[in-house]
mmCIF file of C-alpha atoms in Angstrom:
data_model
loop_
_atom_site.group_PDB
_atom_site.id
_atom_site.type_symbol
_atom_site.label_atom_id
_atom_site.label_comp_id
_atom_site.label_asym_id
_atom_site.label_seq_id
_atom_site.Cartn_x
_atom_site.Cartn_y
_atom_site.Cartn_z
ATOM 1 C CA UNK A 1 -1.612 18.039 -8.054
ATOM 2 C CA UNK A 2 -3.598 21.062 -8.721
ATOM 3 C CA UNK A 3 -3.242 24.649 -7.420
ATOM 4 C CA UNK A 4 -5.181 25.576 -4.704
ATOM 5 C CA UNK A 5 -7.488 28.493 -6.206
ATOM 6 C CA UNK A 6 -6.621 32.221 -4.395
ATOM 7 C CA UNK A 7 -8.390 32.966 -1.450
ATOM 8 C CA UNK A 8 -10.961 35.413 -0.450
ATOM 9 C CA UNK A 9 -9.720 38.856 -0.509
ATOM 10 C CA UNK A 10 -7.761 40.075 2.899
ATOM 11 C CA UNK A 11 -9.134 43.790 2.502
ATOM 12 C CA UNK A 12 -12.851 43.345 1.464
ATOM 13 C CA UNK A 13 -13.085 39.799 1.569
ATOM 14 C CA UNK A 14 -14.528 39.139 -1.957
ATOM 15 C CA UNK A 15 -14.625 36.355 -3.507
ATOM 16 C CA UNK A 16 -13.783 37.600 -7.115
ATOM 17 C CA UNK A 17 -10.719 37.218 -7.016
ATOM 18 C CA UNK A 18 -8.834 36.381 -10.663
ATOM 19 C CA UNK A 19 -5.546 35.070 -11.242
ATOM 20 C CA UNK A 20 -4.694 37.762 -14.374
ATOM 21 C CA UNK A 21 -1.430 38.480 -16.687
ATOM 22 C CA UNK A 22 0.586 41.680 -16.523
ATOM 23 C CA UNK A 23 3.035 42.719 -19.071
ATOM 24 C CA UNK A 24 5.926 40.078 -17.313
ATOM 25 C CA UNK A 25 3.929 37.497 -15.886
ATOM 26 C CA UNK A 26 0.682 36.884 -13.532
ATOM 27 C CA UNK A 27 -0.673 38.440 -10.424
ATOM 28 C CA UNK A 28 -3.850 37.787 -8.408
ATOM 29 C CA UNK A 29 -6.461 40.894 -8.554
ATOM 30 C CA UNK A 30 -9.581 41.495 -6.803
ATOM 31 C CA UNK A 31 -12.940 42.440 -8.419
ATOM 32 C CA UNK A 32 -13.875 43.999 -5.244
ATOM 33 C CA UNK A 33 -11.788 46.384 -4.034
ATOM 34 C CA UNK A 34 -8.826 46.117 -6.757
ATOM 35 C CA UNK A 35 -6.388 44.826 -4.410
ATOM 36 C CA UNK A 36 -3.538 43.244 -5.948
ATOM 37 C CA UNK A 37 -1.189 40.535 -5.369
ATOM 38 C CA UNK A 38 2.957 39.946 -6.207
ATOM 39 C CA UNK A 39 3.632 39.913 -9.907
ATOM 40 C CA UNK A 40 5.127 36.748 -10.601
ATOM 41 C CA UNK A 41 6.787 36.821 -13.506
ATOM 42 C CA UNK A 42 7.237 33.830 -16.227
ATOM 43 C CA UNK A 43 10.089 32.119 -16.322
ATOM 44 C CA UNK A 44 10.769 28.428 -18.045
ATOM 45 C CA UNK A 45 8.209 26.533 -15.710
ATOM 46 C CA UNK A 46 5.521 28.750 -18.398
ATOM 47 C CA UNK A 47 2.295 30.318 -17.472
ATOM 48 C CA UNK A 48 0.270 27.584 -15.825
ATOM 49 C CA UNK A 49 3.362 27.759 -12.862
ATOM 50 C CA UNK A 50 3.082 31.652 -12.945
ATOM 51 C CA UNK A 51 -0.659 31.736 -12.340
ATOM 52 C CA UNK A 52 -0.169 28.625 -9.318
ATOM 53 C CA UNK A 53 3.189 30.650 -7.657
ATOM 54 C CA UNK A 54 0.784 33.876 -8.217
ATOM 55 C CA UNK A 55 -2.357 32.215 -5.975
ATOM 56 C CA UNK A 56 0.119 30.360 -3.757
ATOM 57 C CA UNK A 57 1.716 34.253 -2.901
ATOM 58 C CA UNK A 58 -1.964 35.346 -2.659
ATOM 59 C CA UNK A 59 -3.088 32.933 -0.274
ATOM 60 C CA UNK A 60 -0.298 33.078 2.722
ATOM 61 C CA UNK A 61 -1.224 35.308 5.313
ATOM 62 C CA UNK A 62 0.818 36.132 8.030
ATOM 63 C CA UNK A 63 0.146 33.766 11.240
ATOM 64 C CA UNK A 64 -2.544 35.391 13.560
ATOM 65 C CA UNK A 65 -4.108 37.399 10.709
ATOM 66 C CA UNK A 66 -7.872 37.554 11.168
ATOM 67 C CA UNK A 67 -10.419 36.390 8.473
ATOM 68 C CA UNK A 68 -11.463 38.840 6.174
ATOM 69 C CA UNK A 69 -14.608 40.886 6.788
ATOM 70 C CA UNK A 70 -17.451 39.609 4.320
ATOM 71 C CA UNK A 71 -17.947 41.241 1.259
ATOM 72 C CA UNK A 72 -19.701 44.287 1.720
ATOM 73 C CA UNK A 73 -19.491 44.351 5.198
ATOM 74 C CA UNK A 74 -18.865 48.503 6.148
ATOM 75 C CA UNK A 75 -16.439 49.460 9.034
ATOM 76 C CA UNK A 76 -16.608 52.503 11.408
ATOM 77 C CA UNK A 77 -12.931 53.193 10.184
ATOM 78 C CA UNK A 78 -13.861 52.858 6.732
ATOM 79 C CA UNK A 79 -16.986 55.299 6.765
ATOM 80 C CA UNK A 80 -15.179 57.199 8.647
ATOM 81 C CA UNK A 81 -11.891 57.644 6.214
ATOM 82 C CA UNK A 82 -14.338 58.293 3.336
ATOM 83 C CA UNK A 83 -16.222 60.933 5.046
ATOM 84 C CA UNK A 84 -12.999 62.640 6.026
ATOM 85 C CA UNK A 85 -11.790 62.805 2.330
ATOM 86 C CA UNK A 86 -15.501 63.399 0.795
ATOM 87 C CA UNK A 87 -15.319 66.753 3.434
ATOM 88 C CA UNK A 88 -11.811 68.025 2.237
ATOM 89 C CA UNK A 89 -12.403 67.239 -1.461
ATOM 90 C CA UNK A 90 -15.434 69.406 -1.266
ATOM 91 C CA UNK A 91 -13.613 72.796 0.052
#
């Protein structure tokens, strides 16, 4: 049985979304927004079982959660957060 593949991102629901290695064992990471997911670390199952238990950790969301917004989709709360910091960091 193969692993299912990670899901889209929960914070900026993009798609790129890699299963990489760390220093102790594999995590999921998003090319979108650089979200990352538990770091699973190797242990005598080797890597391929790392990178599966790494999407599998990925991919559960907590019951009720709402689908992702689509990539590149801008919020009123997120516009609004960066304008807040763009006007502080410029005084």
């Amino acid at each position: 049985m193969t692993a299912a593949p990670p899901a889209a991102c929960p914070f900026c629901g993009s798609g790129r979304v890699t299963v990489i290695g760390t220093r102790y064992g594999h995590q999921v990471c998003c090319g979108g927004c650089g979200s990352r997911g538990r770091d699973i670390a190797l242990g005598p199952a080797g890597r391929a079982a790392a990178e599966a238990a790494a999407a599998e950790a990925w991919n559960q969301r907590a019951p009720g959660t709402p689908a992702p917004p689509r990539a590149g989709a801008a919020t009123v709360a997120h516009t609004a957060i960066w304008s807040r910091a763009d006007h502080k960091g410029g005084q």
